[in-house]
Coordinates of C-alpha atoms and ligand atoms in Angstrom, one line a residue:
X130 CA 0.0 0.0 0.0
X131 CA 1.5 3.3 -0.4
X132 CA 2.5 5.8 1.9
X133 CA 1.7 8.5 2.1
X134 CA 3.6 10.4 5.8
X135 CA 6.3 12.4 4.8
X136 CA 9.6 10.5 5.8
X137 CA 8.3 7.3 4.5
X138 CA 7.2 8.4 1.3
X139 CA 7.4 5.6 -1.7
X140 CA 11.0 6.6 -3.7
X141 CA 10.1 8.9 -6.7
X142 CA 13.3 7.7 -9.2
X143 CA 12.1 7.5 -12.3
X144 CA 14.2 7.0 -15.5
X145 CA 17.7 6.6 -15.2
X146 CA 19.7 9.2 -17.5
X147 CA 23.4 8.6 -17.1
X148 CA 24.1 5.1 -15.7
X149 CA 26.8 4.9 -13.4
X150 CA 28.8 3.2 -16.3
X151 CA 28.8 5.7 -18.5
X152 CA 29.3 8.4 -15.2
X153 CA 33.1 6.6 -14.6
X154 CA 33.6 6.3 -18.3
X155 CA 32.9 10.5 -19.0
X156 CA 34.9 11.0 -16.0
X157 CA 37.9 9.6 -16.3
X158 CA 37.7 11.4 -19.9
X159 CA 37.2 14.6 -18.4
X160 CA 40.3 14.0 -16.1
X161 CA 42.5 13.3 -19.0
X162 CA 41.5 16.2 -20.8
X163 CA 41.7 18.8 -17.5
X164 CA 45.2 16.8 -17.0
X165 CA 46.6 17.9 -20.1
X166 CA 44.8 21.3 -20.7
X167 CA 46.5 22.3 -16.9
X168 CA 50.3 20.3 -17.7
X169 CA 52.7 22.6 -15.6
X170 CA 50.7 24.6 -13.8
X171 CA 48.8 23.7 -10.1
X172 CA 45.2 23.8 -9.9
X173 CA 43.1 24.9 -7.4
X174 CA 39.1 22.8 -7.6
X175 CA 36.2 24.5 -6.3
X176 CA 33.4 22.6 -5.3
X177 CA 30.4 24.0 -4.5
X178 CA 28.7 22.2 -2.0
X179 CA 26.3 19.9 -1.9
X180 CA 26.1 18.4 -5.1
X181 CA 29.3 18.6 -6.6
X182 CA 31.1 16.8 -3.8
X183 CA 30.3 13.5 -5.2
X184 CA 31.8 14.1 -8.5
X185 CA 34.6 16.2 -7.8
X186 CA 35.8 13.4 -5.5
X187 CA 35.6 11.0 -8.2
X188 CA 37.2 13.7 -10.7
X189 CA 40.2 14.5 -8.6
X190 CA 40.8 10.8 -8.7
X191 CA 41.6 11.0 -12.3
X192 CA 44.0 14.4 -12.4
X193 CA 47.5 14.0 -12.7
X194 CA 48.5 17.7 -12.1
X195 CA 49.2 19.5 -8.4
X196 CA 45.9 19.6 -7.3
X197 CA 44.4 21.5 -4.3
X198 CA 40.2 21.6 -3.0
X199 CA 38.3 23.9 -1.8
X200 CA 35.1 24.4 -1.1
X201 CA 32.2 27.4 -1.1
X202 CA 28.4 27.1 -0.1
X203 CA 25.8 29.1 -1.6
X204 CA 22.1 29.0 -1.1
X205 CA 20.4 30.3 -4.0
X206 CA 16.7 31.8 -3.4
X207 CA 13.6 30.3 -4.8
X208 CA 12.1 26.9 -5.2
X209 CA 12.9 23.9 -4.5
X210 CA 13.1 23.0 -8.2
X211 CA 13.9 26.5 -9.6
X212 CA 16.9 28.8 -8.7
X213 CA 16.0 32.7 -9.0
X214 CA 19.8 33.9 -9.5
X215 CA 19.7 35.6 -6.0
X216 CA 22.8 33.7 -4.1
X217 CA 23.9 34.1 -0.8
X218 CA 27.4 32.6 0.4
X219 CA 27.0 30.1 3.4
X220 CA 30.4 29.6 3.4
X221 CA 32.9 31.0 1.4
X222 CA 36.5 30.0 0.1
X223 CA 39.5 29.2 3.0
X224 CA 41.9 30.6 0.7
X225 CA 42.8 33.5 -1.2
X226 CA 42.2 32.7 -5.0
X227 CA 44.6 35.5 -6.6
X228 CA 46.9 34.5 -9.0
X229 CA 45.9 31.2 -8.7
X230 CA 44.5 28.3 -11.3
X231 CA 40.8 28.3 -10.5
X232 CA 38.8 25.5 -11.8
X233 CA 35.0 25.6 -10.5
X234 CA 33.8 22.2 -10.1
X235 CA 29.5 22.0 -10.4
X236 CA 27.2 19.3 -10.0
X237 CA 24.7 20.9 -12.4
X238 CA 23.8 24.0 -14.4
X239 CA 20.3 25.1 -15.0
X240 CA 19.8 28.8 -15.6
X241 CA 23.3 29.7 -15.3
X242 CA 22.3 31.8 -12.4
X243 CA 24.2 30.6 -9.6
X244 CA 27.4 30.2 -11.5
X245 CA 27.2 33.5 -13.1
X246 CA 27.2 35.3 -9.8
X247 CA 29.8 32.5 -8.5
X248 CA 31.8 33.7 -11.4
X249 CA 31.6 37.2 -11.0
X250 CA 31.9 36.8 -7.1
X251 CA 35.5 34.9 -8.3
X252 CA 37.4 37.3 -10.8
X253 CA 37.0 39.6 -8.6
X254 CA 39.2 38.3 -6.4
X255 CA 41.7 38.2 -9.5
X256 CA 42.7 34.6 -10.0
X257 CA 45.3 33.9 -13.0
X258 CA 42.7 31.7 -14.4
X259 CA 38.7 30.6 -13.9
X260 CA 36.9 28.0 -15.6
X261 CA 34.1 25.8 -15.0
X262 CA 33.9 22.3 -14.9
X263 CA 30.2 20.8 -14.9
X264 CA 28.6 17.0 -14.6
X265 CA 25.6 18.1 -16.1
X266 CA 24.1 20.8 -18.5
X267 CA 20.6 21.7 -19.4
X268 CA 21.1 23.7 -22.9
X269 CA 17.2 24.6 -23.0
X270 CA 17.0 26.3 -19.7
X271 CA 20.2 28.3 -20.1
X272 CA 19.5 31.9 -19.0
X273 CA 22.6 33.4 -18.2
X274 CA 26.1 33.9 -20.7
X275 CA 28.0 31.5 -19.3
X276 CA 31.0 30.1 -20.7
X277 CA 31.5 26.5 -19.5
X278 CA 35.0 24.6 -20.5
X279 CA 34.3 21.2 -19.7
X280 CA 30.6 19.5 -19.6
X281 CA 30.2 16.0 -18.3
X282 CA 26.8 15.7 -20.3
X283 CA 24.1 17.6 -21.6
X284 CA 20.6 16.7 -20.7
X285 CA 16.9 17.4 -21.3
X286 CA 15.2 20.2 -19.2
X287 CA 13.9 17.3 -16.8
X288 CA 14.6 17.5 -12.7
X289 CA 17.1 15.4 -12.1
X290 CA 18.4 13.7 -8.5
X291 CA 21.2 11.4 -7.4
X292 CA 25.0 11.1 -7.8
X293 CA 25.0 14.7 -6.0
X294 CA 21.7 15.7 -7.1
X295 CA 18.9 16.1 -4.2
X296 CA 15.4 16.9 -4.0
X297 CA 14.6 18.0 -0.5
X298 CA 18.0 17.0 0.4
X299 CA 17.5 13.5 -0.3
X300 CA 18.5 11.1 -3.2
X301 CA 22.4 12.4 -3.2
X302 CA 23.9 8.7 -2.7
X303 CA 22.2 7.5 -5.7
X304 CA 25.1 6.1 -7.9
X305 CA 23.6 7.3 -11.4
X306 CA 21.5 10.3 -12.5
X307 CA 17.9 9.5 -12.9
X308 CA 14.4 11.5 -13.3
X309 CA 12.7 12.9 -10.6
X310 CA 9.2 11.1 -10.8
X311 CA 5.7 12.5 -9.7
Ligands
LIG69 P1 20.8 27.5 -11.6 O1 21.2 28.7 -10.8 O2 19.4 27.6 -12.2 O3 21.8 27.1 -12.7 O4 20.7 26.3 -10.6 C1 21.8 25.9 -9.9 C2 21.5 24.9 -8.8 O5 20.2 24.5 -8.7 C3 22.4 23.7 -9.0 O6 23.7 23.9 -8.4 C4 21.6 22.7 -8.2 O7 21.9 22.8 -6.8 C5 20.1 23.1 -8.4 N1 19.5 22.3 -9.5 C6 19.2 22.8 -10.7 N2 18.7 21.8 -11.5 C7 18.6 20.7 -10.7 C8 18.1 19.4 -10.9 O8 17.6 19.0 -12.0 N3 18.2 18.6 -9.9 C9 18.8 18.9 -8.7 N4 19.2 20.2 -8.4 C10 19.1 21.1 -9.4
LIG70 MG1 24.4 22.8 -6.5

């Protein structure tokens, strides 16, 4: 019978969009290709948190340059589906950025609106280089003009949850990328 008490809820994954086969296979890729665009110079990865944790754990794993991590915590009003572009920093950076290799490392990009004012919020602080690194891409729902270097894959304008991804804050320890269902 289903339930219907928040808490025990019946599991809304629906279809499975990026398996976790084809996550490890893209990943490594995009390691290789970070590895050689970054030969000779040290890099510093920003996650931002939640979401990207998952991935940029597995990403580091495939770098072969000087790496550092660090982290920064926004909380971007609106919905729980929808992002309004307004961002506040819960936690921001330990370090200083300037003059350093700055590779942003997302989870996902919807509107563009949290990484645009993530971006902005960034060269300010003068880095020698900033670039973006993101799992997962919606091209239909792009809003905002910005430039993203390396894309794990782009998908449909569906919400999506696991391997990072919540809804409500669950769903993150799925190990592929699937639907939200109704
Ligand atoms: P944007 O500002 O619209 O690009 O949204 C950015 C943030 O919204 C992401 O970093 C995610 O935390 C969240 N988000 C956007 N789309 C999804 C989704 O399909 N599933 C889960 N979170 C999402
Ligand atoms: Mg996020």
């Amino acid at each position: 019978m289903a339930q219907t008490t928040a808490g025990t809820a019946a599991p809304r994954i629906g279809e499975v969009l990026v398996t976790e086969d084809r996550l490890a296979e893209r990943i490594s890729e995009l390691g290789a290709e970070i590895s050689r665009d970054y030969e000779g110079r040290e890099l510093l990865l920003v996650g931002i948190l939640k979401g990207a944790v998952f991935f940029l754990s597995d990403l580091m794993r495939h770098l072969d340059v000087p790496c550092e991590v660090d982290f920064m915590a926004v909380a971007s009003y609106g919905s729980s589906t929808d992002s309004s572009g307004v961002v506040r920093i819960l936690k921001d950076l330990d370090v200083p950025i300037q003059g350093r290799h700055v590779l942003i490392v997302e989870d996902i990009v919807d509107s563009g609106l949290t990484l645009s004012y993530l971006l902005r919020t960034m060269r300010a602080r003068d880095p020698a280089s900033l670039d973006v690194c993101a799992l997962l891409t919606k091209p239909d729902r792009l809003r905002s003009n910005v430039a993203i270097r390396y894309t794990g894959f782009e998908i449909p304008n569906r919400f999506v949850i696991g391997y990072g991804l919540d809804y409500g804050q669950r769903y993150r320890q799925l190990p592929y990328v699937a639907v939200l269902a109704d």
